[in-house]
XYZ file of C-alpha atoms in Angstrom:
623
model
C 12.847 -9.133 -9.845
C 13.832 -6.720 -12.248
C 13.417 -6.001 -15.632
C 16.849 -5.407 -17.356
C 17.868 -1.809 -18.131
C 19.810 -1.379 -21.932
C 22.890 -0.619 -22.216
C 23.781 2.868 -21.759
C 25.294 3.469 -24.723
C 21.854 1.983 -26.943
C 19.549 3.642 -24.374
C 20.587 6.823 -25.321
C 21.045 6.454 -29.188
C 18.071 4.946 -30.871
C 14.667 6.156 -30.575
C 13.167 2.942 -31.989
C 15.176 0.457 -29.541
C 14.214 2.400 -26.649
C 10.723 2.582 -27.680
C 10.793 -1.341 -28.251
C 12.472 -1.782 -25.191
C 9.593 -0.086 -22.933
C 6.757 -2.431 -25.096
C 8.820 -5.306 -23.292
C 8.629 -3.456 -19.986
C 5.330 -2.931 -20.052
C 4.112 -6.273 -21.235
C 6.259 -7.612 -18.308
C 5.352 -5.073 -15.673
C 1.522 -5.533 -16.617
C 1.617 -9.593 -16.649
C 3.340 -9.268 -13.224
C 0.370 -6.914 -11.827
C -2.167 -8.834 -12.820
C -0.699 -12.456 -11.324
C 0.357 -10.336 -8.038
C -3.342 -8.537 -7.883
C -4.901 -12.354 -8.172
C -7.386 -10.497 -10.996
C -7.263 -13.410 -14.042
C -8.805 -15.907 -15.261
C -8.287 -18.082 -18.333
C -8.612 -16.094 -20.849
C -6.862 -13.164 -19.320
C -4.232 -15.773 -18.638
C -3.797 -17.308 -21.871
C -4.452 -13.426 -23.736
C -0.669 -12.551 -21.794
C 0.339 -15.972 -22.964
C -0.105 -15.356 -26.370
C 1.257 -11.826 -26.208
C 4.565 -13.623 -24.917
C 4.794 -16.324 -27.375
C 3.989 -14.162 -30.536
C 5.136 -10.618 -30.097
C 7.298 -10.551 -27.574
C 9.694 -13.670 -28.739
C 9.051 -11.774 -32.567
C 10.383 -8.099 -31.612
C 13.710 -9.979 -29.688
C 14.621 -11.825 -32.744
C 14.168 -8.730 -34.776
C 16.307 -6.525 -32.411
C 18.835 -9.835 -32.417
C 18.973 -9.526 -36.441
C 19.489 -5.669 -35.987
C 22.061 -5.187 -33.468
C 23.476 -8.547 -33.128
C 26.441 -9.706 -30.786
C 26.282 -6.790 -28.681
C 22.914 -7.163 -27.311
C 23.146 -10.703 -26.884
C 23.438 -10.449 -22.962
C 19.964 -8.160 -22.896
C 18.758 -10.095 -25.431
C 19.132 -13.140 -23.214
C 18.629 -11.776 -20.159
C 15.045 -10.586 -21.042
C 14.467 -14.259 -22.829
C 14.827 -15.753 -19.674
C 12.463 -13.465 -17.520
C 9.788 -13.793 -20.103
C 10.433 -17.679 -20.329
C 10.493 -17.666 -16.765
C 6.483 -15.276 -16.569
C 5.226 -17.566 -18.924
C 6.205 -20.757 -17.227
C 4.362 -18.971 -14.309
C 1.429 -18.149 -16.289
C 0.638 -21.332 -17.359
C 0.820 -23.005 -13.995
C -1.556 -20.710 -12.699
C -4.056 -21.257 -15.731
C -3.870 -25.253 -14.678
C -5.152 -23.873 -11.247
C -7.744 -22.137 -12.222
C -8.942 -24.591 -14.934
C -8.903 -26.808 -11.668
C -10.891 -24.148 -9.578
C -13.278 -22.948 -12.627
C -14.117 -26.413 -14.741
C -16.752 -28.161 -11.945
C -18.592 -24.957 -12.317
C -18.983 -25.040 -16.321
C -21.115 -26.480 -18.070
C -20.538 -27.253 -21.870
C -23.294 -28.272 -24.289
C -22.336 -31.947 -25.933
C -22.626 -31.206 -29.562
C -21.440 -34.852 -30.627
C -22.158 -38.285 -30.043
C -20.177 -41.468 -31.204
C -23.031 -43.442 -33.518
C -21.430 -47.250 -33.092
C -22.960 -49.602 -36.414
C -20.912 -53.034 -35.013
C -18.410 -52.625 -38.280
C -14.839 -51.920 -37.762
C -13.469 -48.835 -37.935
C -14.184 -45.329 -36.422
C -17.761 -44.811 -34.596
C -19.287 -42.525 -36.711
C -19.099 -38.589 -35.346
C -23.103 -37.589 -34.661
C -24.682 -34.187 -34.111
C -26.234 -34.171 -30.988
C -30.236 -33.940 -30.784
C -29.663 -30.460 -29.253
C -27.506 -29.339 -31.641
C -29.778 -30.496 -34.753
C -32.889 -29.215 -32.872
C -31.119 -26.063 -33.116
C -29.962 -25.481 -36.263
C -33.222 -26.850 -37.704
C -35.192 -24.417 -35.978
C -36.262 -21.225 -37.105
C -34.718 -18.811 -35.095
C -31.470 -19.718 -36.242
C -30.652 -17.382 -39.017
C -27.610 -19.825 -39.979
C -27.664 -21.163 -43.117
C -26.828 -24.489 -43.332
C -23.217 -23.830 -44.786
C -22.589 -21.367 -42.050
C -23.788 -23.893 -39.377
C -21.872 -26.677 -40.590
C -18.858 -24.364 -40.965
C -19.330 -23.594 -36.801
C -19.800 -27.391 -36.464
C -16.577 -27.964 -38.651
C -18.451 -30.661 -40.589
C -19.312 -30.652 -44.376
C -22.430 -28.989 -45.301
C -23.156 -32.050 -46.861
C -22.418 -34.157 -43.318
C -25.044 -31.821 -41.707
C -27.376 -31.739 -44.531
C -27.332 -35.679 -44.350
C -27.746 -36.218 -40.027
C -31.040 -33.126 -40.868
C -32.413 -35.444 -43.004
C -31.909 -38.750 -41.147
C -33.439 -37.020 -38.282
C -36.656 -36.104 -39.397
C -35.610 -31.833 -39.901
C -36.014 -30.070 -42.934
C -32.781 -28.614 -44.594
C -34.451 -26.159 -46.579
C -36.628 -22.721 -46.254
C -40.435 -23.064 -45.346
C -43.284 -23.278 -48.225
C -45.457 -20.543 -48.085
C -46.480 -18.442 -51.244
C -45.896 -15.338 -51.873
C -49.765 -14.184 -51.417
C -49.694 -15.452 -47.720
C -46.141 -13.917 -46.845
C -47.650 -10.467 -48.035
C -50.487 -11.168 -45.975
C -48.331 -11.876 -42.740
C -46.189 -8.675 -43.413
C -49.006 -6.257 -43.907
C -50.293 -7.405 -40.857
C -47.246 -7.161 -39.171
C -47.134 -3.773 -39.846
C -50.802 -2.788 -39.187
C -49.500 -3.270 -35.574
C -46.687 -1.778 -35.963
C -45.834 0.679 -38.569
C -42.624 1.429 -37.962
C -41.439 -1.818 -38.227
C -38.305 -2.674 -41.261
C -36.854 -5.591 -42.287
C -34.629 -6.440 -39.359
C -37.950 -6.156 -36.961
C -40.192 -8.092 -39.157
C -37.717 -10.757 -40.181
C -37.555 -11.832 -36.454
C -41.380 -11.399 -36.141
C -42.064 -14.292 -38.462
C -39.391 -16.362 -36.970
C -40.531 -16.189 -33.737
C -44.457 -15.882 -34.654
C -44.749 -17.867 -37.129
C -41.708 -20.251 -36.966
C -40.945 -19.474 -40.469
C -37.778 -19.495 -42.397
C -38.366 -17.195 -45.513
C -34.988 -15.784 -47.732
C -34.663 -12.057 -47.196
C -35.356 -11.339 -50.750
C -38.597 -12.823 -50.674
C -39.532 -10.825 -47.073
C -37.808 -7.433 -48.626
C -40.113 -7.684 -52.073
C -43.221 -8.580 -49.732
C -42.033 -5.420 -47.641
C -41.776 -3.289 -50.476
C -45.431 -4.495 -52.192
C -47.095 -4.029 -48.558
C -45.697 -0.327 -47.541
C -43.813 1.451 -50.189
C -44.537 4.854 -48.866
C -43.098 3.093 -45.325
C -39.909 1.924 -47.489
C -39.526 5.237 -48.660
C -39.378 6.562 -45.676
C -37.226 4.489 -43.794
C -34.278 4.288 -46.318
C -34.215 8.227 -46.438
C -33.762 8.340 -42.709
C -31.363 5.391 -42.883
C -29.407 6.915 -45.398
C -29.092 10.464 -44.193
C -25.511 10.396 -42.643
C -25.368 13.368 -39.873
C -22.168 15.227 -41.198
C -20.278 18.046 -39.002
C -18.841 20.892 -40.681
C -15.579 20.262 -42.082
C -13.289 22.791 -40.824
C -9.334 23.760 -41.707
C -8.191 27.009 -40.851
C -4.975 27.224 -43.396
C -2.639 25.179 -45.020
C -0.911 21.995 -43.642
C -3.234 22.565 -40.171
C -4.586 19.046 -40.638
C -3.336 16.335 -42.837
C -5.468 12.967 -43.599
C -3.729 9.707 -43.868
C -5.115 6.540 -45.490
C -4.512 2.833 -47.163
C -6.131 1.902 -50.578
C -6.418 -1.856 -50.751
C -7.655 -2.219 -54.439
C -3.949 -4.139 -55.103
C -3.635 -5.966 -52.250
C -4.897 -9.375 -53.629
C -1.363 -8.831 -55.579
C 0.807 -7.779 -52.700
C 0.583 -4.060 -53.160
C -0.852 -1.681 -50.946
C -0.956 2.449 -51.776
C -0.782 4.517 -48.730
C -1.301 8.109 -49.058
C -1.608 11.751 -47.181
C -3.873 14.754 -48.140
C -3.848 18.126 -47.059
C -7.412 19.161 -45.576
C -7.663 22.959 -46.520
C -6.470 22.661 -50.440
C -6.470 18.927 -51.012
C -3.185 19.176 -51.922
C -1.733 15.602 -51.826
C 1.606 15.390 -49.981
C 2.917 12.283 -49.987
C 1.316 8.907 -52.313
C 3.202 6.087 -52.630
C 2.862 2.095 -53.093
C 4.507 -0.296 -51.118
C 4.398 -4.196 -50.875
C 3.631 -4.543 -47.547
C 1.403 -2.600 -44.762
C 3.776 -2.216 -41.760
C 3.481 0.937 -39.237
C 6.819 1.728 -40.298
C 6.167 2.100 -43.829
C 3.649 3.962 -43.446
C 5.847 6.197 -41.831
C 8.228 6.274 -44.001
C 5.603 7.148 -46.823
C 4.958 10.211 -44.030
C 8.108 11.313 -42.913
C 9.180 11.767 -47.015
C 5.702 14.449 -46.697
C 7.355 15.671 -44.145
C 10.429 16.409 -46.120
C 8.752 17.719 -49.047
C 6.367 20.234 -47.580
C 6.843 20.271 -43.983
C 5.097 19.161 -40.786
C 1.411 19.353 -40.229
C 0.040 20.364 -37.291
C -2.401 17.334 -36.640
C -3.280 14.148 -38.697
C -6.426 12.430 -39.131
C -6.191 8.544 -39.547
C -8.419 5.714 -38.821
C -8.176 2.956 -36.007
C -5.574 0.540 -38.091
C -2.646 -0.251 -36.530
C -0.581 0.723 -39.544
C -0.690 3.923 -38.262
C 0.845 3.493 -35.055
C 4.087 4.786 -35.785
C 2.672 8.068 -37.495
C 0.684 8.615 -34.457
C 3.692 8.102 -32.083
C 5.963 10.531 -34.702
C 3.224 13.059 -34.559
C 3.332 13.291 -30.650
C 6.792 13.420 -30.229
C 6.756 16.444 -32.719
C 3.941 18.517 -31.699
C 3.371 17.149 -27.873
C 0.312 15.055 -26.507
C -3.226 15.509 -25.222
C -3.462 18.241 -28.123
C -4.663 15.691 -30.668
C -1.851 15.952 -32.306
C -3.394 12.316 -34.419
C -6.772 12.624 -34.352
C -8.398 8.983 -34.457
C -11.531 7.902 -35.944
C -13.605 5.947 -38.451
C -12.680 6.101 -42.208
C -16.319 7.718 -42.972
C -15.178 10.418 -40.982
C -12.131 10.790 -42.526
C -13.722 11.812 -46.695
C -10.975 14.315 -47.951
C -8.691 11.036 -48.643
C -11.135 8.626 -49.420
C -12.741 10.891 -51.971
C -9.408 10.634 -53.451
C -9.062 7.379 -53.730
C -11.731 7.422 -55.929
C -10.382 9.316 -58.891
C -7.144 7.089 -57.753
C -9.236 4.216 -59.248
C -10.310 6.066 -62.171
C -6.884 7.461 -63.315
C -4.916 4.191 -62.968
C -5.638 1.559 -60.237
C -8.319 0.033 -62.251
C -6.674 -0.645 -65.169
C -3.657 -1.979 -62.847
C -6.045 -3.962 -61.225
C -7.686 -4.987 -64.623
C -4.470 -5.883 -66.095
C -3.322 -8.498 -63.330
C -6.654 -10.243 -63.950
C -5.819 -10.440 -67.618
C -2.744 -12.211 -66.427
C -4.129 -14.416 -64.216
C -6.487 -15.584 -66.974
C -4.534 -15.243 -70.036
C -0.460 -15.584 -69.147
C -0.465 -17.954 -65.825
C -0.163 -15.745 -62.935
C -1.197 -17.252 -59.672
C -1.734 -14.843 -57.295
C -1.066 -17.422 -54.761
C 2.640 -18.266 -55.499
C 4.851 -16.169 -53.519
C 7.494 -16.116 -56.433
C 4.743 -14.359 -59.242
C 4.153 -12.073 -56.620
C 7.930 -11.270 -56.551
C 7.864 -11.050 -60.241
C 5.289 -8.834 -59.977
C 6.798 -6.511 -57.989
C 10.328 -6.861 -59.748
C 8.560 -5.323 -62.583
C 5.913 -3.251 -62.303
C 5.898 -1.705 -58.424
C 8.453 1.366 -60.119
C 5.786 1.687 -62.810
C 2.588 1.947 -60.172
C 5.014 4.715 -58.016
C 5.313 6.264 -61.344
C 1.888 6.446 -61.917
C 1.272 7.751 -58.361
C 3.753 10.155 -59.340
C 1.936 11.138 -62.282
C -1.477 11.339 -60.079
C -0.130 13.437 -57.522
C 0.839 16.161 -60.076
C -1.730 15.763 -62.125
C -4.297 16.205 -58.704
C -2.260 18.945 -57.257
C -2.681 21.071 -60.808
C -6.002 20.284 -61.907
C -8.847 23.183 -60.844
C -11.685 22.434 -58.772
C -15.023 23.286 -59.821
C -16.417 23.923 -55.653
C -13.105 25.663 -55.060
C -13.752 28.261 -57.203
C -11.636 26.426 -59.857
C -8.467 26.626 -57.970
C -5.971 23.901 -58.262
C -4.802 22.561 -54.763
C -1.449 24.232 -55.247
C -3.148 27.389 -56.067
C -5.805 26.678 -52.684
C -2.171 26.052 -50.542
C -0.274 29.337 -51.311
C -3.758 31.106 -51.496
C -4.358 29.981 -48.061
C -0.658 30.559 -46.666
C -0.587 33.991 -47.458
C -4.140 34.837 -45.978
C -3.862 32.460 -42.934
C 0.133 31.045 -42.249
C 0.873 27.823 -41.692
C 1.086 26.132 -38.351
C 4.872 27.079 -36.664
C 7.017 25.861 -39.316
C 9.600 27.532 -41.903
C 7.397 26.579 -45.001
C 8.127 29.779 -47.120
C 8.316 32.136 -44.448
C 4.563 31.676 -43.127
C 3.821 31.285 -39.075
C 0.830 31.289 -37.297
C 0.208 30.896 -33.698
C -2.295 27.611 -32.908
C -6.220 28.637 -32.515
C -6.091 25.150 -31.039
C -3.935 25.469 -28.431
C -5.083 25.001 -24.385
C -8.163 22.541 -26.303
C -9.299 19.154 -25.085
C -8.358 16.481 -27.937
C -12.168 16.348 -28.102
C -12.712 20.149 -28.011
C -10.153 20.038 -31.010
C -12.373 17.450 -33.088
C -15.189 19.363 -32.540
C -13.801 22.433 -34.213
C -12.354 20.502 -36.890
C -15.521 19.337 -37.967
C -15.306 15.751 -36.238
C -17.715 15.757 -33.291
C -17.620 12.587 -31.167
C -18.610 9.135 -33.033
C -21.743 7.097 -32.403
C -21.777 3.625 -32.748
C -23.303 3.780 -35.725
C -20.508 5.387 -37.300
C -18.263 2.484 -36.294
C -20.470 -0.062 -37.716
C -20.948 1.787 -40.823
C -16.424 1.796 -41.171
C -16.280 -0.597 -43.627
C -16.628 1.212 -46.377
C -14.580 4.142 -48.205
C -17.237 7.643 -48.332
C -16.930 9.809 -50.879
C -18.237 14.053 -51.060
C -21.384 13.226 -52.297
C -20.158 12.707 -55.671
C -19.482 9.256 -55.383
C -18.743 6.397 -53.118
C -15.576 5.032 -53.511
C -15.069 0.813 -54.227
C -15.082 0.489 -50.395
C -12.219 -1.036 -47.840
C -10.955 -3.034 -46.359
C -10.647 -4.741 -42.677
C -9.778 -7.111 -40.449
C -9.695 -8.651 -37.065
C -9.147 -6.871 -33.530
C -5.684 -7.905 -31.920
C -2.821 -6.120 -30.912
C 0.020 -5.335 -33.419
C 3.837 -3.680 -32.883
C 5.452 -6.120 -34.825
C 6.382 -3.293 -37.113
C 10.441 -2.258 -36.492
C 9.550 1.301 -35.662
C 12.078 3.525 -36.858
C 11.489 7.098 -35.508
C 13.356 9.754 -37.826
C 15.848 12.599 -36.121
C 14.162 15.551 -35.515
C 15.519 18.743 -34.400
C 15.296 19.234 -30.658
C 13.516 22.346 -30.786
C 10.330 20.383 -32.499
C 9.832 18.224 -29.394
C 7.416 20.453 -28.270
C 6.914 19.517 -24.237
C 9.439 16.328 -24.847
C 10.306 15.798 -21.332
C 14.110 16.572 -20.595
C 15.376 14.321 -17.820
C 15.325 10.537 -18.418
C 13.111 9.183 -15.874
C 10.804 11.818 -17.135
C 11.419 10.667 -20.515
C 10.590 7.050 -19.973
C 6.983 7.933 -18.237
C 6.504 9.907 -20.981
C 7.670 7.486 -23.664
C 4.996 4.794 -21.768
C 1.978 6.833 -21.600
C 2.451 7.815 -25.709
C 2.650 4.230 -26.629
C -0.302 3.086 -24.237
C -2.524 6.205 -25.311
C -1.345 4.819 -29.618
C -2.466 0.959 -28.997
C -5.441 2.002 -26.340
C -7.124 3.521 -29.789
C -5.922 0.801 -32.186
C -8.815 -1.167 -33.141
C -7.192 -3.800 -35.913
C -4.046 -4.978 -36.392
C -2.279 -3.507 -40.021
C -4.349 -5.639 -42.699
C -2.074 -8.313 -43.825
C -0.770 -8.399 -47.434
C 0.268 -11.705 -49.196
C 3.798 -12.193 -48.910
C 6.353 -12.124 -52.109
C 9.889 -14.292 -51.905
C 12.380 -15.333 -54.234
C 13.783 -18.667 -54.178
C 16.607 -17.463 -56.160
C 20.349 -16.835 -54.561
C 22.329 -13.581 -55.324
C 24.106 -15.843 -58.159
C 20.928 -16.550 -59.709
C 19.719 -13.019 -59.395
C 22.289 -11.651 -61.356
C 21.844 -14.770 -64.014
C 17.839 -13.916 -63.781
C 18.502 -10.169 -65.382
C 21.074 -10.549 -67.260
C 18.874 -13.202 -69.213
C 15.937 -11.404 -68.917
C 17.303 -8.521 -70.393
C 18.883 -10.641 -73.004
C 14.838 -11.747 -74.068
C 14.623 -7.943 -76.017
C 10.979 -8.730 -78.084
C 11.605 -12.674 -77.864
C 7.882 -14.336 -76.878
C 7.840 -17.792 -75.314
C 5.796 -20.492 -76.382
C 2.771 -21.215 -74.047
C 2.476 -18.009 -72.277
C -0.377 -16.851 -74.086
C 1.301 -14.233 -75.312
C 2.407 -15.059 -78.915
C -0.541 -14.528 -81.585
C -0.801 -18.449 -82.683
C -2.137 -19.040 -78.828
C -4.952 -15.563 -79.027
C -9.042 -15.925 -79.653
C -9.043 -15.474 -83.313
C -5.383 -14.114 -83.461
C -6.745 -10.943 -81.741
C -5.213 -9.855 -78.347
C -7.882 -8.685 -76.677
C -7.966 -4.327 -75.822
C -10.589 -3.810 -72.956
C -11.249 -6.364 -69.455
C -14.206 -6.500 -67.431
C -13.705 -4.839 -63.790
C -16.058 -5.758 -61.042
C -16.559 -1.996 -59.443
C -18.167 -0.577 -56.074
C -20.211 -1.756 -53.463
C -22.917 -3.100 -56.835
C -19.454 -5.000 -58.365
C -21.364 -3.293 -61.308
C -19.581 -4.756 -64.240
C -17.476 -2.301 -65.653
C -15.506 -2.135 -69.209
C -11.821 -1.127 -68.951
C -9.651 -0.099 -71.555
C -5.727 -1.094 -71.959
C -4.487 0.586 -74.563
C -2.364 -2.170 -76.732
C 0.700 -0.178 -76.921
C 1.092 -0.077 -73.377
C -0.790 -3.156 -71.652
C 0.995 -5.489 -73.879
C 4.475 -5.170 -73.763
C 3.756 -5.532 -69.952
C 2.131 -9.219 -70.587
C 5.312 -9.735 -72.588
C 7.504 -8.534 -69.644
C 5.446 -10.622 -67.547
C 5.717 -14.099 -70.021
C 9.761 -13.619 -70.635
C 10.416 -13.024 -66.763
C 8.201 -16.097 -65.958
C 10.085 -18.363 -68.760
C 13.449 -16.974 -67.500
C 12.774 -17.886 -63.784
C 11.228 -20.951 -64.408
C 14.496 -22.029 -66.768
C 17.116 -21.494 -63.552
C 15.029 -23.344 -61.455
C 14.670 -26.133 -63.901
C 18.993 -26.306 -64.409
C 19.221 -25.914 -60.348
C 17.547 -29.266 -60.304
């Protein structure tokens, strides 16, 4: 069997179909392998299952909306096969359910409690089970276990009771839990809070709250305490290292919006922290992401290497930057966010300058003016009128950043840092201004290359620490955000035309080509680690009839304020609009006062109120 080939004419003119159409290659090629090589089992089986059912039958349909009638035949023809593997697949998963089931053995967690009245037998924990989750050295609390039970905490509270256990944390006083820690660490010193938390679980068979074993730490050994954060703390850092202008380029998300369907994704410049490209978007898709990168591109002209971290919204940068400058070079240089502090340093002042008060603002009308930042259409509203106003703030930023001097650069603005640095050093191969430079990279390992960037090779300490934005020891940043580990591509790449001449070792013949095409996209998703963190989605119910109604009304509101959308003075605290909202802020949520100017803030809310009233009116006469 073979996997159909695309028709000559698409093979050869889009970049993004014949990308797309080598994922659904290899996802067929690989599922065939591993069936042929007898290697599976279940979860193996039902892992290519899934891939089938979700991304493969989502990437036809979106290649069906693009091109239509004329790929129908493909379109069908690699429906079928894929029908046809997973039909397959799921046969062989009942065989080996068959072959594998006598030899597993799965813990009964319920029993069916019959009282002799109609109705339902009544759904019981187990003995096991409750012997378990009573017992000390499960660190569950009782929500968490009853949320891996899926039963109400109060369900499971009740059956601990009824069963003799005790549903809450032991009774000891503080005196004697001082007296078990310091003894704890007579025998061992070194021991923290991790160690000696297990120590009276096991030893004891004590369940104690972590505040109450931290404080008893802290009384017992301060000088220990002490001691132990400082070494905790102290973050190993390499020595950041950029040899000249637009060598390596950082690339990043900032989440702070995303509750409200925005996300602001944004590239830096390592050597003068020049910002190149900031923009906010309403969704997190590889390909906008790359469109955010290619208009960088545009503006000040291709970098040599890019640092990102392990999201796949970054997938289609990655792939753009190794079809530009060639592969095994590190042309994207992967890695956790903590290693990646030029951009999230920026994101702090980001905050400071005007994501806060954004942020602070949409609170205000969720509270005051009815937003519910679970309805899909506020979220449209939303973004109707105010996602030009947060790009024109980014706007603002960026020039604002790229002017203002820097105290530790010798205060030199970024722009001044980037010509500074392009007349000393070059830039990498490009026509930026007439500056070239041959690669002090070039014959280097991708690791070899870290390493003289600054960014030796991670520990896994580093990983678990990537959930958080780091700052230049000035200040962290309000942290970020992350998700789950599974494969993404669902994206629409869309690679922009470059000129030939940039494909630097772009193989030439089209066998060639396709190898080559295979091994960049396996190399991307081999260092993906999370799927592009999903942003709530934002629809209108309204037709293109209604749209046009919906401004043309809008616009006819002028300074006119609705009744009962807290926005007229009769419905205020004391007839005073309030001026400043409280901001939870950094990794503390340290309550924080921020300011919206009246003359600014509220006309907004009023935007917000008539646009609401105006919507809500067409859908009322639709009915």
């Amino acid at each position: 069997m073979v996997f159909p080939a695309l028709p000559q004419h698409y093979s050869l003119a889009s970049s993004s179909l014949r990308l797309t159409a080598h994922e659904l290659y290899n996802i067929w090629a690989t599922t065939t392998d591993m069936l042929q090589s007898g290697n599976y089992n279940h979860h193996r089986i039902v892992a290519h299952m899934n891939l089938i059912s979700g991304k493969v039958v989502s990437t036809l349909e979106a290649i069906d909306q693009q091109y239509g009638a004329p790929l129908h035949d493909w379109i069908n023809s690699v429906s079928e096969m894929m029908h046809r593997l997973w039909e397959e697949l799921q046969v062989h998963d009942n065989d080996v359910n068959e072959l594998e089931t006598p030899d597993i053995q799965y813990m009964e967690l319920f029993v069916n409690k019959r009282t002799g009245r109609r109705g339902r037998p009544s759904k019981q924990l187990s003995q096991r089970a409750l012997e378990w989750v009573a017992s000390p050295q499960c660190g569950l609390t009782v929500t968490a276990a009853a949320r891996l039970f899926n039963l109400h905490r109060n369900t499971l509270t009740k059956q601990l009771k009824a069963a003799g256990y005790p549903t809450r944390y032991s009774r000891i006083s503080n005196t004697q839990l001082k007296k078990i820690v310091a003894t704890t660490l007579k025998d061992q010193p070194d021991s923290g809070m991790v160690y000696i938390t297990g120590h009276i679980r096991s030893r004891y068979q004590l369940r104690v709250q972590r505040h109450r074993i931290r404080t008893a730490i802290h009384q017992a050994d301060p000088i220990g305490v002490s001691m132990r954060r400082l070494g905790a703390s102290k973050i190993v850092r390499g020595k950041y290292h950029v040899s000249r202008p637009h060598a390596l380029w950082h690339i990043d998300g900032h989440h702070k919006l995303i509750q409200w369907g925005i996300v602001i994704h944004g590239v830096i410049d390592g050597y003068s922290r020049k910002i190149t490209g900031l923009r906010a978007s309403t969704n997190n898709r590889a390909s906008t992401v790359l469109e955010m990168f290619v208009n960088a591109v545009t503006n000040h002209g291709p970098p040599s290497r890019v640092r990102g971290d392990q999201g796949g919204e970054n997938r289609d940068v990655a792939v753009f930057m190794v079809l530009l400058r060639g592969n095994n070079r590190g042309s994207f240089m992967w890695g956790s966010s903590i290693r990646n502090t030029p951009i999230e340093r920026t994101w702090v002042e980001l905050g400071r300058r005007f994501v806060r008060q954004w942020k602070a603002f949409f609170q205000r009308l969720q509270r005051l003016h009815l937003l519910d930042s679970n309805d899909k259409l506020h979220l449209w509203i939303l973004h109707y009128l105010f996602l030009d106003a947060i790009n024109n703030d980014c706007n603002s930023f960026v020039q604002d950043w790229n002017s203002h001097p820097m105290l530790k650069r010798g205060s030199r603005s970024p722009n001044e840092l980037e010509m500074e640095g392009m007349i000393k050093h070059g830039v990498y191969r490009t026509e930026i201004k007439g500056f070239e430079f041959v690669d002090e990279c070039e014959g280097l390992t991708e690791e070899e290359t870290k390493k003289f960037y600054g960014y030796e090779t991670e520990s896994e300490s580093d990983r678990s620490r990537d959930s958080g934005d780091e700052s230049e020891g000035e200040e962290h940043s309000e942290g970020n955000d992350s998700s789950g580990e599974e494969d993404l591509e669902g994206d629409g790449y869309s690679e922009p035309s470059l000129p030939e001449a940039q494909h630097q070792g772009y193989p030439a013949n089209g066998e060639d080509e396709e190898a080559y095409l295979n091994s960049i996209s396996k190399d991307t998703d081999d260092n993906i680690r999370h799927p592009p963190i999903e942003v709530p989605e934002a629809t209108s119910p309204l037709s293109g009839h209604e749209f046009k109604r919906f401004v043309k009304r809008f616009n006819a509101m002028d300074g006119r304020e609705p009744v009962g959308y807290g926005i007229r003075r009769e419905e205020w605290d004391d007839g005073v609009y309030p001026a400043t909202e409280q901001l939870a802020v950094g990794r503390a949520s340290r309550a924080t006062t921020i300011h919206l100017p009246d003359h600014i803030w509220r006309p907004r809310a009023r935007k917000w109120a008539q646009a609401l009233y105006v919507i809500r009116k067409i859908i009322r006469d639709r009915r």
